Coordinates of C-alpha atoms in Angstrom, one line a residue:
M28 CA 25.4 -13.1 11.3
R29 CA 24.4 -11.7 7.9
F30 CA 21.6 -14.3 7.5
S31 CA 20.7 -15.0 11.1
W32 CA 17.3 -13.3 10.7
L33 CA 16.3 -15.3 7.6
I34 CA 14.6 -17.9 9.8
L35 CA 11.7 -15.4 9.8
L36 CA 10.8 -16.8 6.4
L37 CA 9.8 -20.0 8.1
F38 CA 6.8 -18.3 9.6
F39 CA 5.3 -17.1 6.4
P40 CA 2.4 -19.4 5.2
I41 CA 3.8 -20.1 1.8
I42 CA 2.3 -22.3 -0.9
T43 CA 4.5 -23.0 -3.9
L44 CA 3.3 -22.7 -7.5
A45 CA 4.7 -23.1 -11.0
Q46 CA 6.1 -20.7 -13.6
N47 CA 3.0 -19.3 -15.4
G48 CA 1.3 -21.1 -12.5
I49 CA -2.2 -22.2 -12.0
I50 CA -4.4 -22.2 -8.9
T51 CA -7.5 -24.4 -8.9
G52 CA -9.9 -25.1 -6.1
K53 CA -13.4 -25.2 -4.7
V54 CA -15.3 -22.8 -2.4
T55 CA -17.8 -24.4 0.0
R56 CA -19.7 -23.5 3.1
A57 CA -18.0 -24.4 6.4
D58 CA -21.2 -25.6 8.1
N59 CA -22.6 -28.1 5.5
K60 CA -19.9 -28.3 2.8
A61 CA -22.3 -27.1 0.1
P62 CA -20.6 -25.4 -2.9
L63 CA -20.7 -21.6 -3.0
P64 CA -21.1 -20.2 -6.5
L65 CA -20.3 -16.7 -7.6
A66 CA -17.7 -16.1 -4.9
N67 CA -15.0 -13.6 -5.8
V68 CA -11.6 -15.3 -6.1
F69 CA -8.6 -13.2 -6.8
L70 CA -5.0 -12.4 -6.2
S71 CA -5.0 -9.1 -4.4
N72 CA -3.4 -6.1 -6.2
T73 CA -3.3 -8.0 -9.5
T74 CA -5.5 -8.4 -12.6
S75 CA -6.0 -12.1 -11.8
G76 CA -9.5 -12.8 -10.7
T77 CA -12.5 -15.0 -11.3
S78 CA -15.8 -16.2 -9.8
S79 CA -16.5 -19.7 -8.5
A80 CA -18.7 -21.8 -10.8
S81 CA -22.1 -23.3 -9.8
D82 CA -20.3 -26.2 -8.2
G83 CA -17.9 -23.9 -6.3
T84 CA -14.9 -24.6 -8.4
F85 CA -12.5 -21.9 -9.7
T86 CA -9.3 -21.6 -11.8
L87 CA -6.6 -18.8 -11.8
S88 CA -4.1 -19.4 -14.6
H89 CA -1.1 -17.7 -16.4
L90 CA 0.3 -16.4 -13.1
K91 CA 3.6 -14.7 -12.9
P92 CA 6.1 -15.9 -10.3
G93 CA 5.9 -13.9 -7.1
Q94 CA 4.4 -13.5 -3.7
Y95 CA 0.6 -12.9 -3.6
T96 CA -2.4 -12.8 -1.3
L97 CA -5.2 -15.1 -2.5
V98 CA -8.6 -13.7 -1.5
V99 CA -12.0 -15.3 -1.5
S100 CA -15.0 -13.0 -0.8
I101 CA -18.8 -13.2 -1.0
L102 CA -21.5 -11.2 0.7
G103 CA -22.7 -12.8 3.9
Y104 CA -19.5 -14.8 4.6
E105 CA -16.2 -14.1 6.3
D106 CA -13.5 -13.2 3.8
Y107 CA -10.7 -15.8 3.3
S108 CA -7.1 -14.9 2.5
T109 CA -3.8 -16.7 2.5
T110 CA -0.3 -16.1 1.1
V111 CA 0.8 -17.9 -2.0
S112 CA 4.2 -17.9 -3.8
V113 CA 4.2 -18.7 -7.5
A114 CA 7.3 -20.7 -8.1
Q115 CA 7.4 -24.4 -9.0
E116 CA 4.3 -26.5 -8.5
P117 CA 0.6 -26.0 -9.3
I118 CA -1.8 -26.1 -6.5
N119 CA -5.3 -27.2 -5.7
I120 CA -6.9 -25.6 -2.6
N121 CA -10.2 -26.2 -1.0
I122 CA -11.7 -23.2 0.8
E123 CA -14.4 -23.2 3.4
L124 CA -16.2 -20.0 4.2
S125 CA -18.0 -19.3 7.5
A126 CA -21.2 -17.2 7.7
K127 CA -20.4 -13.7 8.7
V128 CA -21.4 -12.6 12.2
T129 CA -23.2 -9.3 11.9
E130 CA -21.1 -6.5 13.4
L131 CA -22.8 -3.7 15.3
H132 CA -21.3 -0.4 14.1
E133 CA -21.8 2.9 15.7
V134 CA -25.0 4.6 14.5
I135 CA -24.4 8.1 13.4
V136 CA -27.4 10.3 12.4
T137 CA -26.3 12.5 9.5
T138 CA -27.8 14.8 6.9
P139 CA -27.2 14.4 3.1
A140 CA -25.0 17.5 3.3
N141 CA -22.9 16.0 6.0
W142 CA -22.6 12.7 4.1
K143 CA -21.5 14.5 1.0
K144 CA -18.9 16.4 3.0
N145 CA -17.6 13.2 4.6
Y146 CA -17.6 11.4 1.2
D147 CA -15.7 14.1 -0.5
E148 CA -13.0 13.9 2.3
F149 CA -12.9 10.2 1.9
V150 CA -12.4 10.4 -1.9
K151 CA -9.7 13.1 -1.4
E152 CA -7.7 10.9 1.0
F153 CA -8.3 7.5 -0.5
I154 CA -8.2 8.2 -4.3
G155 CA -6.1 11.3 -4.3
T156 CA -6.1 14.9 -5.7
D157 CA -3.6 14.7 -8.6
D158 CA -4.5 14.8 -12.3
N159 CA -5.1 11.1 -12.4
A160 CA -7.5 11.4 -9.5
K161 CA -9.6 13.8 -11.5
Q162 CA -10.3 11.0 -14.0
C163 CA -11.3 8.5 -11.3
Y164 CA -15.0 7.8 -11.0
V165 CA -16.7 5.9 -8.2
L166 CA -19.5 3.8 -9.6
N167 CA -21.2 2.9 -6.3
P168 CA -20.5 5.7 -3.7
R169 CA -23.3 4.5 -1.4
S170 CA -21.4 1.3 -0.7
V171 CA -19.1 3.3 1.5
N172 CA -20.1 3.5 5.1
L173 CA -18.9 6.7 6.7
I174 CA -18.6 7.7 10.3
Y175 CA -17.3 11.1 11.4
H176 CA -16.2 11.3 15.0
K177 CA -16.5 15.1 15.7
P178 CA -14.6 15.3 19.0
Q179 CA -11.7 13.4 17.5
Q180 CA -12.0 15.1 14.1
E181 CA -11.5 11.6 12.6
L182 CA -13.3 10.1 9.6
E183 CA -13.8 6.4 9.5
A184 CA -15.0 4.3 6.5
Y185 CA -15.5 0.7 5.5
T186 CA -17.3 -1.3 2.8
D187 CA -19.3 -4.6 3.0
E188 CA -18.9 -5.1 -0.7
F189 CA -16.5 -4.0 -3.5
L190 CA -16.0 -0.3 -3.9
V191 CA -15.8 0.0 -7.7
V192 CA -13.6 2.8 -9.2
D193 CA -13.0 3.4 -12.9
N194 CA -9.6 5.0 -13.3
Q195 CA -9.9 6.5 -16.7
A196 CA -6.3 7.9 -16.4
L197 CA -4.7 4.5 -16.2
G198 CA -7.4 2.4 -17.9
Y199 CA -8.3 0.1 -14.9
R200 CA -11.4 -0.7 -13.0
V201 CA -10.3 -1.1 -9.4
K202 CA -12.6 -3.2 -7.1
F203 CA -11.6 -2.5 -3.5
L204 CA -12.8 -4.3 -0.3
V205 CA -12.1 -1.5 2.2
K206 CA -11.8 -3.2 5.6
E207 CA -10.6 -0.1 7.5
F208 CA -10.0 3.5 6.7
T209 CA -9.3 6.4 9.1
S210 CA -8.2 10.0 8.4
S211 CA -7.5 12.4 11.2
K212 CA -7.5 16.2 10.8
L213 CA -5.6 16.6 14.1
T214 CA -2.7 14.3 13.3
N215 CA -2.9 14.6 9.4
I216 CA -2.5 10.8 9.3
T217 CA -4.5 8.6 6.9
G218 CA -4.4 4.8 6.9
Y219 CA -6.4 2.1 5.3
S220 CA -6.4 -1.7 4.7
G221 CA -8.1 -4.0 2.4
Q222 CA -7.8 -6.1 -0.8
R223 CA -8.2 -4.9 -4.4
L224 CA -8.6 -6.4 -7.9
F225 CA -7.7 -4.6 -11.1
Q226 CA -9.6 -5.1 -14.4
A227 CA -8.4 -3.6 -17.6
L228 CA -11.0 -1.2 -19.1
P229 CA -12.0 -1.6 -22.8
G230 CA -11.0 1.3 -24.9
T231 CA -10.4 2.7 -28.4
K232 CA -6.9 2.4 -30.0
K233 CA -6.2 6.0 -29.0
Q234 CA -7.3 5.4 -25.4
L235 CA -5.2 2.2 -25.2
E236 CA -2.1 4.2 -26.4
E237 CA -2.8 7.0 -23.8
W238 CA -3.3 4.5 -21.0
K239 CA 0.0 2.7 -21.9
K240 CA 1.8 6.0 -21.7
K241 CA 0.2 7.0 -18.4
R242 CA 0.8 3.6 -16.8
E243 CA 4.5 3.9 -17.7
E244 CA 4.6 7.4 -16.1
A245 CA 3.1 6.0 -12.9
Y246 CA 5.5 3.0 -13.0
Y247 CA 8.8 4.6 -13.6
G248 CA 10.3 5.9 -10.3
S249 CA 7.7 4.0 -8.2
P250 CA 8.6 1.6 -5.4
M251 CA 7.7 -1.3 -7.7
H252 CA 10.2 -0.1 -10.3
F253 CA 12.8 0.4 -7.6
Y254 CA 12.6 -3.1 -6.1
R255 CA 12.6 -4.7 -9.5
S256 CA 15.7 -2.7 -10.5
L257 CA 17.3 -3.5 -7.1
Y258 CA 17.2 -7.3 -7.4
T259 CA 18.2 -7.3 -11.1
G260 CA 21.2 -5.0 -10.4
K261 CA 19.9 -2.2 -12.7
L262 CA 19.7 0.7 -10.3
D263 CA 22.2 2.9 -12.2
S264 CA 20.8 2.3 -15.7
D265 CA 17.2 2.7 -14.5
G266 CA 18.0 6.1 -12.9
F267 CA 18.1 5.3 -9.1
V268 CA 20.8 6.4 -6.7
V269 CA 20.7 5.1 -3.1
M270 CA 22.5 7.0 -0.3
K271 CA 22.7 6.7 3.4
L272 CA 20.9 9.3 5.6
T273 CA 21.9 9.5 9.3
R274 CA 19.6 11.3 11.7
Q275 CA 20.1 12.5 15.3
N276 CA 16.8 12.3 17.1
N277 CA 15.4 15.3 19.0
V278 CA 15.6 14.1 22.6
N279 CA 13.0 16.7 23.5
R280 CA 10.4 15.1 21.3
P281 CA 8.7 11.9 22.7
Q282 CA 8.6 8.8 20.6
E283 CA 6.0 8.9 17.9
I284 CA 4.0 6.0 19.4
V285 CA 3.8 7.9 22.7
I286 CA 2.6 11.0 20.9
Q287 CA -0.1 9.1 19.1
Q288 CA -1.2 7.3 22.2
K289 CA -1.6 10.7 24.1
I290 CA -3.4 12.3 21.2
K291 CA -5.8 9.4 21.1
K292 CA -6.3 9.5 24.9
F293 CA -7.0 13.3 25.1
N294 CA -8.8 13.7 21.8
D295 CA -12.3 13.7 23.4
G296 CA -13.2 17.3 23.3
M297 CA -12.7 17.7 27.0
H298 CA -9.0 18.1 27.4
R299 CA -8.1 21.0 25.1
D300 CA -4.9 22.0 26.9
S301 CA -3.6 18.4 26.9
I302 CA -4.5 17.7 23.2
N303 CA -2.9 21.0 22.1
Y304 CA 0.3 20.2 24.0
W305 CA 0.6 16.8 22.4
I306 CA -0.2 18.2 18.9
G307 CA 2.6 20.6 19.6
M308 CA 4.9 17.7 20.4
Q309 CA 3.9 16.1 17.1
N310 CA 4.7 19.2 15.1
M311 CA 8.1 19.5 16.8
S312 CA 11.0 18.5 14.5
K313 CA 12.0 14.9 15.0
Y314 CA 15.7 15.5 14.5
F315 CA 18.4 17.8 15.8
H316 CA 20.6 16.9 12.9
E317 CA 20.5 15.1 9.6
H318 CA 23.6 14.0 7.5
L319 CA 23.6 12.6 4.0
D320 CA 26.4 10.5 2.8
R321 CA 26.4 11.2 -0.9
N322 CA 28.4 8.2 -1.8
P323 CA 26.1 5.6 -3.5
Q324 CA 25.6 2.7 -1.2
P325 CA 26.9 -0.7 -2.4
L326 CA 24.1 -3.2 -2.9
N327 CA 25.6 -5.7 -0.5
T328 CA 25.1 -3.3 2.4
F329 CA 21.4 -3.5 2.3
L330 CA 20.2 -6.1 -0.2
F331 CA 20.3 -9.8 0.7
S332 CA 19.2 -13.1 -0.9
T333 CA 17.1 -15.6 1.0
K334 CA 16.6 -19.3 1.1
Q335 CA 13.3 -18.8 -0.8
D336 CA 13.7 -18.5 -4.6
G337 CA 12.4 -15.2 -5.8
I338 CA 12.3 -13.6 -2.4
Y339 CA 14.8 -10.9 -1.3
A340 CA 15.4 -9.0 1.9
V341 CA 16.3 -5.4 2.6
S342 CA 18.1 -4.6 5.9
F343 CA 20.0 -1.5 6.9
S344 CA 20.8 0.9 9.7
D345 CA 19.8 4.6 9.7
C346 CA 17.8 5.4 6.5
L347 CA 18.0 4.8 2.8
Y348 CA 17.8 8.0 0.7
V349 CA 16.5 7.0 -2.7
I350 CA 16.8 9.5 -5.6
Y351 CA 15.2 8.9 -9.0
T352 CA 17.2 11.0 -11.5
K353 CA 14.8 10.8 -14.4
K354 CA 12.0 12.9 -12.8
H355 CA 11.9 16.2 -10.9
E356 CA 9.7 16.5 -7.8
T357 CA 6.5 18.6 -8.2
S358 CA 5.4 18.5 -4.5
D359 CA 6.8 20.4 -1.6
F360 CA 7.7 18.1 1.3
K361 CA 8.5 20.4 4.2
D362 CA 10.1 17.7 6.3
L363 CA 12.1 16.0 3.6
Y364 CA 15.8 16.7 4.1
R365 CA 17.5 17.9 0.9
P366 CA 20.9 19.7 0.7
L367 CA 20.5 23.2 -0.8
D368 CA 23.0 22.4 -3.6
M369 CA 21.1 19.1 -4.6
E370 CA 18.9 19.0 -7.7
T371 CA 15.2 18.5 -6.9
Y372 CA 14.9 15.0 -8.3
E373 CA 12.1 12.8 -6.9
T374 CA 13.4 11.6 -3.6
S375 CA 12.1 9.1 -1.0
I376 CA 13.4 8.2 2.4
V377 CA 13.0 4.6 3.6
T378 CA 13.1 3.6 7.3
T379 CA 12.4 0.3 8.9
A380 CA 12.6 -1.2 12.3
K381 CA 13.7 -4.7 11.1
P382 CA 14.5 -6.5 7.8
Y383 CA 11.6 -6.6 5.3
F384 CA 11.0 -8.8 2.2
F385 CA 10.0 -8.3 -1.5
D386 CA 9.5 -10.5 -4.5
T387 CA 10.4 -10.5 -8.2
N388 CA 7.3 -8.4 -8.9
G389 CA 8.8 -5.6 -6.8
V390 CA 6.2 -6.0 -4.1
V391 CA 6.9 -5.7 -0.3
F392 CA 5.1 -8.3 1.8
G393 CA 4.9 -9.5 5.4
D394 CA 4.4 -7.6 8.7
S395 CA 7.6 -5.5 8.6
A396 CA 6.7 -3.0 5.8
P397 CA 9.0 0.0 5.6
L398 CA 7.9 3.6 6.1
Y399 CA 8.2 5.9 3.1
E400 CA 8.7 9.7 3.3
G401 CA 8.8 12.0 0.3
T402 CA 7.8 11.0 -3.2
W403 CA 6.7 7.5 -2.4
S404 CA 4.5 8.7 0.5
K405 CA 2.0 10.5 -1.7
S406 CA 0.9 7.6 -3.9
K407 CA -2.9 6.9 -3.6
L408 CA -5.3 4.7 -5.5
S409 CA -5.3 7.1 -8.6
D410 CA -1.6 6.1 -9.2
L411 CA -1.7 2.4 -8.3
L412 CA -0.8 -0.3 -10.8
P413 CA -1.4 -4.0 -10.4
V414 CA 1.6 -5.9 -9.2
D415 CA 1.6 -8.1 -12.4
Y416 CA 2.1 -5.0 -14.5
T417 CA 5.1 -4.7 -16.7
P418 CA 6.0 -1.7 -18.9
G419 CA 4.6 -2.1 -22.4
D420 CA 1.4 -3.8 -21.2

């Protein structure tokens, strides 16, 4: 029963690679098989990237073991992506790209002042507002397409090319293909999807030392740090404590999916009473009662190995209550349950509808990603590190 759900792994499109693996291949047009030079080829969320040569060939080498998304992108063609797992054998992959069909997006007439207002809101929700965010500089702001839906009070954004951001706090240039971004003032929910490539910025000796320190500050206590500590059995020494949080749902509050569907339905500027009612439902407490079992949870109650080397699974009932005892929380999370006599360490609550998977890089992948509340929920681009980062880099 413990491993009955591991058959889910069979449905992941996995390609196996070697330790310090290498990926080689060729990018061509799907219609006439002609080579495509200067295509961006990279492993998403890493520092591993290159461009295809004049004959369409490419090489990615010195790859750490782990699960990655291989992305190929070039203006005018549909993006290509597939899941690869660096493990044992090198791979050669031929990639055919189809010409992109022009999408007709909603045309919104806007003034420079409105664009600036929308852009500032995008930067706030996408990059962040912390100290690191103040040192992030967008090099091509006009690459962002912005649409503000006034009746819904929702901002939409996307890019047709890389959005390039220099993070002078962590020492990375981040190139992000923003496929979808939405931020709603009514629901206070922001979501985005896309692929990103990290490139280390050049710097003086002093800058490199500062970046090393800031990267370590961003890493320690992060989800990446937690999952790496989890599979290596170092939670205690690394400062993590995992407890079990049990919640009793508020039966008077509809399910979250119902609330969001109703808000979307009535958010047209014509149903004020209905939209206010459902926003009230959203603001209602989700729980009648919350109970925290302060006994640390044994690893074998929520961590499981799988049939795939380097891939681990997390499965549990109720919620995981993750405390990082080496940092104190600086943000006020009004909905985060914390007993009055508990010290204000950084705390995150993890919930999931089904088992989810992570690799030796500490990266969650697949379609069953967990929901984070508390400390881990506030991370934005300004605090992100590439998945091939290790402390000391």
